[in-house]
Short mmCIF file of C-alpha atoms in Angstrom, two decimals:
data_model
loop_
_atom_site.label_atom_id
_atom_site.label_comp_id
_atom_site.label_asym_id
_atom_site.label_seq_id
_atom_site.Cartn_x
_atom_site.Cartn_y
_atom_site.Cartn_z
CA UNK A 1 89.25 107.77 109.43
CA UNK A 2 88.24 111.41 109.27
CA UNK A 3 86.57 113.02 106.28
CA UNK A 4 89.84 113.67 104.48
CA UNK A 5 92.56 111.67 106.28
CA UNK A 6 93.29 107.99 106.80
CA UNK A 7 93.80 106.46 110.23
CA UNK A 8 96.99 104.43 109.76
CA UNK A 9 97.85 101.62 112.17
CA UNK A 10 101.13 99.88 111.41
CA UNK A 11 100.59 96.15 111.90
CA UNK A 12 104.34 95.55 111.96
CA UNK A 13 106.69 97.59 114.12
CA UNK A 14 109.49 96.45 116.42
CA UNK A 15 110.74 97.50 119.85
CA UNK A 16 112.62 96.29 122.88
CA UNK A 17 114.64 97.49 125.83
CA UNK A 18 118.30 98.38 125.77
CA UNK A 19 120.17 95.26 126.88
CA UNK A 20 121.04 96.26 130.46
CA UNK A 21 117.61 97.80 130.98
CA UNK A 22 116.03 94.36 131.01
CA UNK A 23 117.59 93.59 134.42
CA UNK A 24 114.83 95.15 136.58
CA UNK A 25 112.23 93.06 134.75
CA UNK A 26 113.96 89.79 135.59
CA UNK A 27 113.09 87.86 138.71
CA UNK A 28 115.78 88.57 141.33
CA UNK A 29 116.98 84.97 141.35
CA UNK A 30 118.29 85.52 137.82
CA UNK A 31 120.17 88.76 138.47
CA UNK A 32 123.56 87.17 139.08
CA UNK A 33 123.22 85.05 135.97
CA UNK A 34 122.23 88.14 134.01
CA UNK A 35 125.19 90.16 135.28
CA UNK A 36 127.59 87.40 134.24
CA UNK A 37 125.96 87.04 130.82
CA UNK A 38 125.78 90.78 130.13
CA UNK A 39 129.42 91.35 131.16
CA UNK A 40 130.69 89.29 128.24
CA UNK A 41 127.90 89.69 125.68
CA UNK A 42 128.83 91.35 122.39
CA UNK A 43 125.89 92.74 120.47
CA UNK A 44 126.10 91.50 116.84
CA UNK A 45 123.77 94.12 115.36
CA UNK A 46 125.10 97.49 114.26
CA UNK A 47 121.65 99.07 114.26
CA UNK A 48 121.27 98.27 117.96
CA UNK A 49 124.53 100.09 118.70
CA UNK A 50 123.97 103.16 116.53
CA UNK A 51 122.70 106.56 117.64
CA UNK A 52 119.27 105.60 116.32
CA UNK A 53 119.01 102.46 118.48
CA UNK A 54 116.87 104.27 121.04
CA UNK A 55 113.99 104.20 118.57
CA UNK A 56 113.42 100.76 120.07
CA UNK A 57 112.72 102.05 123.58
CA UNK A 58 112.41 105.86 123.52
CA UNK A 59 108.64 106.22 123.75
CA UNK A 60 108.45 109.93 122.98
CA UNK A 61 110.78 109.65 119.99
CA UNK A 62 108.73 106.78 118.55
CA UNK A 63 105.46 108.64 118.90
CA UNK A 64 106.90 111.74 117.26
CA UNK A 65 108.55 109.90 114.37
CA UNK A 66 105.58 107.66 113.67
CA UNK A 67 103.17 110.59 113.70
CA UNK A 68 105.47 112.51 111.37
CA UNK A 69 105.30 109.46 109.10
CA UNK A 70 101.48 109.48 109.21
CA UNK A 71 101.07 106.55 111.63
CA UNK A 72 99.00 106.90 114.81
CA UNK A 73 99.22 103.39 116.34
CA UNK A 74 101.35 100.28 116.05
CA UNK A 75 101.50 96.55 116.65
CA UNK A 76 104.81 96.03 118.45
CA UNK A 77 106.87 92.92 117.73
CA UNK A 78 110.19 92.29 119.53
CA UNK A 79 113.48 93.57 118.20
CA UNK A 80 116.28 93.96 120.75
CA UNK A 81 118.06 91.04 122.38
CA UNK A 82 116.35 89.71 125.52
CA UNK A 83 118.42 88.34 128.40
CA UNK A 84 120.28 85.06 127.82
CA UNK A 85 119.71 85.00 124.06
CA UNK A 86 122.58 84.80 121.54
CA UNK A 87 120.77 87.13 119.12
CA UNK A 88 117.38 88.72 118.52
CA UNK A 89 114.68 86.32 119.68
CA UNK A 90 113.17 86.38 116.17
CA UNK A 91 116.32 84.81 114.77
CA UNK A 92 117.70 82.80 117.70
CA UNK A 93 117.70 79.00 117.36
CA UNK A 94 115.54 77.03 119.83
CA UNK A 95 117.25 76.65 123.21
CA UNK A 96 118.94 73.51 124.39
CA UNK A 97 117.70 71.88 127.58
CA UNK A 98 120.38 73.69 129.57
CA UNK A 99 119.41 77.06 128.10
CA UNK A 100 115.66 76.66 128.41
CA UNK A 101 115.07 78.02 131.93
CA UNK A 102 117.17 81.14 131.42
CA UNK A 103 115.70 81.83 127.98
CA UNK A 104 112.19 81.65 129.48
CA UNK A 105 113.22 84.12 132.16
CA UNK A 106 114.55 86.45 129.47
CA UNK A 107 111.33 86.36 127.48
CA UNK A 108 109.22 87.02 130.55
CA UNK A 109 111.42 90.04 131.28
CA UNK A 110 110.78 91.32 127.75
CA UNK A 111 107.03 90.79 128.14
CA UNK A 112 107.00 92.75 131.41
CA UNK A 113 109.01 95.56 129.83
CA UNK A 114 106.72 95.60 126.81
CA UNK A 115 103.60 95.92 128.96
CA UNK A 116 105.02 99.07 130.57
CA UNK A 117 106.14 100.40 127.18
CA UNK A 118 102.61 100.04 125.83
CA UNK A 119 101.15 101.68 128.92
CA UNK A 120 103.31 104.74 128.17
CA UNK A 121 101.12 105.40 125.11
CA UNK A 122 97.62 104.25 126.08
CA UNK A 123 95.59 102.89 123.18
CA UNK A 124 98.34 103.41 120.65
CA UNK A 125 100.42 100.23 121.04
CA UNK A 126 99.44 96.59 120.89
CA UNK A 127 102.37 94.62 122.26
CA UNK A 128 103.13 91.14 120.92
CA UNK A 129 104.41 88.92 123.73
CA UNK A 130 106.83 86.01 123.47
CA UNK A 131 106.85 82.37 124.53
CA UNK A 132 108.85 79.20 124.03
CA UNK A 133 107.29 76.00 122.74
CA UNK A 134 109.36 73.51 124.75
CA UNK A 135 106.83 73.56 127.61
CA UNK A 136 103.33 73.99 126.22
CA UNK A 137 101.58 74.24 129.58
CA UNK A 138 103.97 76.98 130.69
CA UNK A 139 103.41 78.75 127.37
CA UNK A 140 99.65 78.65 127.98
CA UNK A 141 100.16 80.16 131.44
CA UNK A 142 102.26 82.96 129.95
CA UNK A 143 99.46 83.72 127.48
CA UNK A 144 97.07 84.26 130.41
CA UNK A 145 99.57 86.40 132.29
CA UNK A 146 100.57 88.55 129.31
CA UNK A 147 97.00 89.06 128.12
CA UNK A 148 96.05 90.00 131.67
CA UNK A 149 98.87 92.56 131.68
CA UNK A 150 97.25 94.32 128.73
CA UNK A 151 99.40 93.07 125.85
CA UNK A 152 96.75 93.25 123.14
CA UNK A 153 99.01 92.36 120.21
CA UNK A 154 98.76 88.69 121.05
CA UNK A 155 101.20 85.83 120.98
CA UNK A 156 104.31 85.63 118.82
CA UNK A 157 104.45 82.01 117.70
CA UNK A 158 108.00 80.67 117.37
CA UNK A 159 108.83 78.45 114.45
CA UNK A 160 109.72 74.78 114.59
CA UNK A 161 112.50 74.62 111.99
CA UNK A 162 113.92 71.29 110.87
CA UNK A 163 116.32 69.99 113.50
CA UNK A 164 114.71 71.93 116.36
CA UNK A 165 113.61 68.79 118.18
CA UNK A 166 110.17 70.33 118.74
CA UNK A 167 106.90 68.76 117.56
CA UNK A 168 105.80 70.21 114.25
CA UNK A 169 103.12 72.91 114.45
CA UNK A 170 100.48 70.52 113.09
CA UNK A 171 100.86 68.39 116.24
CA UNK A 172 97.97 68.20 118.69
CA UNK A 173 100.63 68.65 121.40
CA UNK A 174 100.02 72.38 121.06
CA UNK A 175 96.27 72.19 121.72
CA UNK A 176 96.56 73.71 125.23
CA UNK A 177 98.17 76.75 123.62
CA UNK A 178 95.55 77.09 120.88
CA UNK A 179 92.80 76.59 123.43
CA UNK A 180 93.84 79.48 125.67
CA UNK A 181 94.40 81.79 122.68
CA UNK A 182 90.91 80.99 121.38
CA UNK A 183 89.37 81.38 124.83
CA UNK A 184 90.93 84.79 125.45
CA UNK A 185 90.63 85.98 121.81
CA UNK A 186 94.42 86.33 121.59
CA UNK A 187 95.78 86.61 118.02
CA UNK A 188 98.54 84.15 117.13
CA UNK A 189 101.21 86.01 115.14
CA UNK A 190 103.86 84.26 113.09
CA UNK A 191 106.58 86.66 111.93
CA UNK A 192 109.09 86.02 109.17
CA UNK A 193 112.55 84.95 110.27
CA UNK A 194 111.50 82.86 113.25
CA UNK A 195 111.20 79.48 111.51
CA UNK A 196 114.31 79.11 109.37
CA UNK A 197 116.89 76.45 110.23
CA UNK A 198 120.47 77.55 110.92
CA UNK A 199 122.43 77.68 107.66
CA UNK A 200 125.81 79.03 108.72
CA UNK A 201 127.49 82.28 107.81
CA UNK A 202 129.04 81.69 104.41
CA UNK A 203 127.99 84.11 101.66
CA UNK A 204 125.94 81.37 99.98
CA UNK A 205 124.24 80.52 103.27
CA UNK A 206 123.18 84.12 103.78
CA UNK A 207 121.81 84.29 100.25
CA UNK A 208 119.93 81.02 100.67
CA UNK A 209 118.45 82.34 103.92
CA UNK A 210 117.06 85.38 102.10
CA UNK A 211 115.53 83.19 99.39
CA UNK A 212 114.00 80.66 101.80
CA UNK A 213 113.13 82.49 105.00
CA UNK A 214 109.63 83.58 104.02
CA UNK A 215 108.79 80.08 102.75
CA UNK A 216 109.75 78.58 106.11
CA UNK A 217 107.50 81.13 107.79
CA UNK A 218 104.57 80.31 105.49
CA UNK A 219 104.66 76.70 106.71
CA UNK A 220 102.74 77.66 109.85
CA UNK A 221 99.68 78.24 107.66
CA UNK A 222 99.42 74.79 106.16
CA UNK A 223 100.62 73.08 109.34
CA UNK A 224 97.78 74.56 111.38
CA UNK A 225 95.23 74.02 108.64
CA UNK A 226 96.05 70.38 107.92
CA UNK A 227 96.63 69.74 111.62
CA UNK A 228 93.03 70.70 112.38
CA UNK A 229 93.85 73.41 114.92
CA UNK A 230 91.10 75.68 113.59
CA UNK A 231 88.51 72.89 113.64
CA UNK A 232 89.25 72.02 117.26
CA UNK A 233 89.50 75.68 118.31
CA UNK A 234 87.00 77.71 116.25
CA UNK A 235 88.00 80.99 117.89
CA UNK A 236 91.66 80.68 116.87
CA UNK A 237 93.06 83.49 114.68
CA UNK A 238 96.39 83.41 112.83
CA UNK A 239 98.27 86.46 111.52
CA UNK A 240 101.21 85.99 109.12
CA UNK A 241 103.43 89.07 109.30
CA UNK A 242 106.26 90.45 107.14
CA UNK A 243 106.09 87.53 104.75
CA UNK A 244 104.66 89.36 101.78
CA UNK A 245 101.09 88.80 100.62
CA UNK A 246 101.21 88.08 96.89
CA UNK A 247 101.93 84.40 97.54
CA UNK A 248 98.65 83.80 99.36
CA UNK A 249 96.21 83.22 96.46
CA UNK A 250 98.48 80.72 94.73
CA UNK A 251 99.28 78.84 97.93
CA UNK A 252 95.60 78.62 98.87
CA UNK A 253 94.87 77.21 95.41
CA UNK A 254 97.62 74.64 95.93
CA UNK A 255 96.39 73.70 99.41
CA UNK A 256 92.81 73.37 98.15
CA UNK A 257 94.07 71.11 95.37
CA UNK A 258 95.93 68.81 97.74
CA UNK A 259 93.09 68.81 100.23
CA UNK A 260 90.54 67.82 97.60
CA UNK A 261 92.81 65.28 95.98
CA UNK A 262 93.82 63.56 99.20
CA UNK A 263 90.33 63.52 100.69
CA UNK A 264 88.96 62.04 97.49
CA UNK A 265 91.73 59.44 97.33
CA UNK A 266 91.06 58.40 100.92
CA UNK A 267 87.46 57.54 100.01
CA UNK A 268 88.53 55.12 97.29
CA UNK A 269 90.08 51.67 97.31
CA UNK A 270 93.56 51.38 98.71
CA UNK A 271 96.08 53.30 96.59
CA UNK A 272 99.37 54.98 97.32
CA UNK A 273 97.62 58.36 97.62
CA UNK A 274 94.83 57.05 99.82
CA UNK A 275 97.33 56.49 102.62
CA UNK A 276 98.32 60.17 102.56
CA UNK A 277 94.70 61.31 102.82
CA UNK A 278 93.55 58.89 105.48
CA UNK A 279 91.77 60.73 108.30
CA UNK A 280 92.46 64.16 106.79
CA UNK A 281 88.85 65.25 106.26
CA UNK A 282 87.78 64.30 109.78
CA UNK A 283 90.85 65.88 111.32
CA UNK A 284 90.93 69.29 109.65
CA UNK A 285 87.30 70.00 108.76
CA UNK A 286 86.79 72.75 106.15
CA UNK A 287 89.04 73.21 103.15
CA UNK A 288 92.06 75.57 103.26
CA UNK A 289 90.45 78.56 101.50
CA UNK A 290 87.49 78.42 103.86
CA UNK A 291 89.82 78.27 106.85
CA UNK A 292 91.72 81.30 105.51
CA UNK A 293 88.51 83.31 105.13
CA UNK A 294 87.32 82.50 108.64
CA UNK A 295 90.51 82.52 110.71
CA UNK A 296 93.53 84.13 109.04
CA UNK A 297 95.03 87.55 108.32
CA UNK A 298 98.21 88.94 106.81
CA UNK A 299 100.43 91.64 108.25
CA UNK A 300 101.37 92.95 104.81
CA UNK A 301 104.45 94.95 105.69
CA UNK A 302 105.27 97.64 103.12
CA UNK A 303 102.78 96.08 100.68
CA UNK A 304 104.22 96.22 97.17
CA UNK A 305 102.44 97.55 94.08
CA UNK A 306 102.32 94.15 92.36
CA UNK A 307 100.53 92.66 95.39
CA UNK A 308 97.74 95.22 95.49
CA UNK A 309 95.81 93.87 92.44
CA UNK A 310 95.55 90.53 94.31
CA UNK A 311 93.79 92.12 97.27
CA UNK A 312 90.32 90.76 96.42
CA UNK A 313 91.67 87.20 96.17
CA UNK A 314 93.54 87.62 99.47
CA UNK A 315 90.57 89.39 101.05
CA UNK A 316 90.57 93.15 101.52
CA UNK A 317 89.32 92.52 105.07
CA UNK A 318 92.40 90.32 105.73
CA UNK A 319 95.18 92.75 104.83
CA UNK A 320 96.91 94.94 107.44
CA UNK A 321 99.64 97.26 106.19
CA UNK A 322 102.81 97.67 108.26
CA UNK A 323 105.77 100.05 108.12
CA UNK A 324 108.32 97.77 109.87
CA UNK A 325 109.61 100.74 111.89
CA UNK A 326 112.45 101.14 112.92
CA UNK A 327 114.10 98.68 110.50
CA UNK A 328 115.95 100.12 107.53
CA UNK A 329 113.91 97.88 105.21
CA UNK A 330 110.82 99.61 106.58
CA UNK A 331 109.14 102.60 104.98
CA UNK A 332 110.11 105.25 107.58
CA UNK A 333 110.50 108.16 106.91
CA UNK A 334 108.79 107.65 103.55
CA UNK A 335 105.63 105.81 104.53
CA UNK A 336 103.42 108.32 102.72
CA UNK A 337 105.43 107.78 99.56
CA UNK A 338 105.28 104.01 100.01
CA UNK A 339 101.51 104.17 100.42
CA UNK A 340 101.14 106.31 97.32
CA UNK A 341 103.37 103.92 95.39
CA UNK A 342 101.18 100.95 96.34
CA UNK A 343 97.65 102.28 96.77
CA UNK A 344 97.13 105.16 94.33
CA UNK A 345 93.96 104.40 92.38
CA UNK A 346 92.54 101.95 94.97
CA UNK A 347 89.04 102.80 96.25
CA UNK A 348 89.06 104.88 99.41
CA UNK A 349 87.12 102.40 101.56
CA UNK A 350 89.50 99.59 100.66
CA UNK A 351 92.54 101.71 101.49
CA UNK A 352 90.99 102.67 104.83
CA UNK A 353 90.43 99.00 105.66
CA UNK A 354 93.97 97.91 104.80
CA UNK A 355 95.64 100.88 106.51
CA UNK A 356 93.82 100.76 109.81
CA UNK A 357 90.33 99.35 110.16
CA UNK A 358 91.36 95.73 109.82
CA UNK A 359 94.13 96.10 112.38
CA UNK A 360 91.75 97.86 114.74
CA UNK A 361 89.39 94.89 114.52
CA UNK A 362 92.06 92.20 114.92
CA UNK A 363 94.04 93.88 117.72
CA UNK A 364 91.31 95.80 119.51
CA UNK A 365 92.37 99.38 118.81
CA UNK A 366 89.77 102.04 119.58
CA UNK A 367 89.19 104.09 116.45
CA UNK A 368 87.27 106.60 118.53
CA UNK A 369 90.58 107.40 120.22
CA UNK A 370 92.76 107.20 117.11
CA UNK A 371 90.65 109.01 114.51
CA UNK A 372 91.06 112.47 116.15
CA UNK A 373 94.85 111.98 116.20
CA UNK A 374 94.77 110.89 112.56
CA UNK A 375 92.71 113.98 111.70
CA UNK A 376 95.91 115.94 112.33
CA UNK A 377 98.70 113.42 111.56
CA UNK A 378 97.30 110.96 109.03
CA UNK A 379 97.95 111.08 105.29
CA UNK A 380 95.21 112.76 103.33
CA UNK A 381 92.93 110.88 100.97
CA UNK A 382 93.97 113.17 98.12
CA UNK A 383 97.65 112.64 98.89
CA UNK A 384 97.50 108.85 98.69
CA UNK A 385 95.40 108.98 95.55
CA UNK A 386 98.26 110.73 93.72
CA UNK A 387 100.59 108.20 91.99
CA UNK A 388 104.26 108.40 92.95
CA UNK A 389 106.36 109.07 89.88
CA UNK A 390 109.76 108.34 91.43
CA UNK A 391 110.77 106.83 94.79
CA UNK A 392 112.82 108.99 97.17
CA UNK A 393 116.46 108.66 96.15
CA UNK A 394 117.60 107.56 99.63
CA UNK A 395 114.71 105.20 100.39
CA UNK A 396 115.81 101.72 101.50
CA UNK A 397 112.51 99.86 101.71
CA UNK A 398 111.85 96.95 99.31
CA UNK A 399 108.48 98.52 98.53
CA UNK A 400 110.39 100.71 96.08
CA UNK A 401 112.66 97.94 94.74
CA UNK A 402 112.59 97.18 91.04
CA UNK A 403 111.89 93.57 90.12
CA UNK A 404 110.14 92.72 93.39
CA UNK A 405 107.22 91.24 91.46
CA UNK A 406 109.29 88.20 90.49
CA UNK A 407 109.02 86.80 94.01
CA UNK A 408 106.89 83.66 94.15
CA UNK A 409 106.46 83.50 97.92
#
């Protein structure tokens, strides 16, 4: 942060290669399989076929558009479709046994591409690499390889939706994965959309998905807490991204309640509740709110005005704003307006923390490199202090949506 401008790091952006451009990043033994798959694949996403699709992979365009929007660095989650996937890897169901090997090859290709993409803008991109959970030891090896390749955004943790056949995230089966992330100081990111079960394509199913998808993503928090992952691996850090943030205080209160109630019940004579709390205290260690304070963060994409008054309960040092570029629900090209809408009237130091300093700390960005860029491109302190009377008429981000405060998670 300069004297009069904020250094803005978006903790939630998305990128990926154009479909055919993944081929050089695949091991050669998969090229024939890729050619056969790509020859018949039909991309289901209009935004990946439009003239603006190259925002996902055009490095110079991204830098220019993000700077014009006041953003000088980004955490880069996946977006386009990696080889051998039926859809975006965020939304694809877990692979079957027959699909597993090819899907792994596709994710490794994306991770290699992403490392080069981040190298094209040194210090300004923290790439989030991908794994599968069906082979935990192989996932741990990919963490070492991807971290060694310079992908500073950390691991994108897939979900384990009902029916996936995978162990739940509270299972100690994932300890080798948590161990290597803690050892290498690799953030574990869990992004909305990657944990919902398949619901079909009826209108009701699509509506139910929208209502439930963030709740399914939140489950990673209480699974890892109650499963004791943070007790066994004290260096483990979890980031929950694009899931909102206003739900966090209430959920932590609920988790503390259940933790206290079950631990207490387990210490008493045999009752129905005592069975549910047996071994919980020894297994998970500290209570949920304490775990949140010591290990967890939120990628608060396009943080909404009704969430901002909860910032002290969430932890100002835990919140990392994100623009969700290049998605149409993101704030581009009205990030300045979105920031004014949410943060006008908030103390300057708190805004600086939520817009960039926290992300710099979690993902290892060098503010010495970024602050001079922000001195020219970042939004001014005076600008963001000015309340926004009316949203831009063509803005599509939910940050400007009326009635958003009714959401409970």
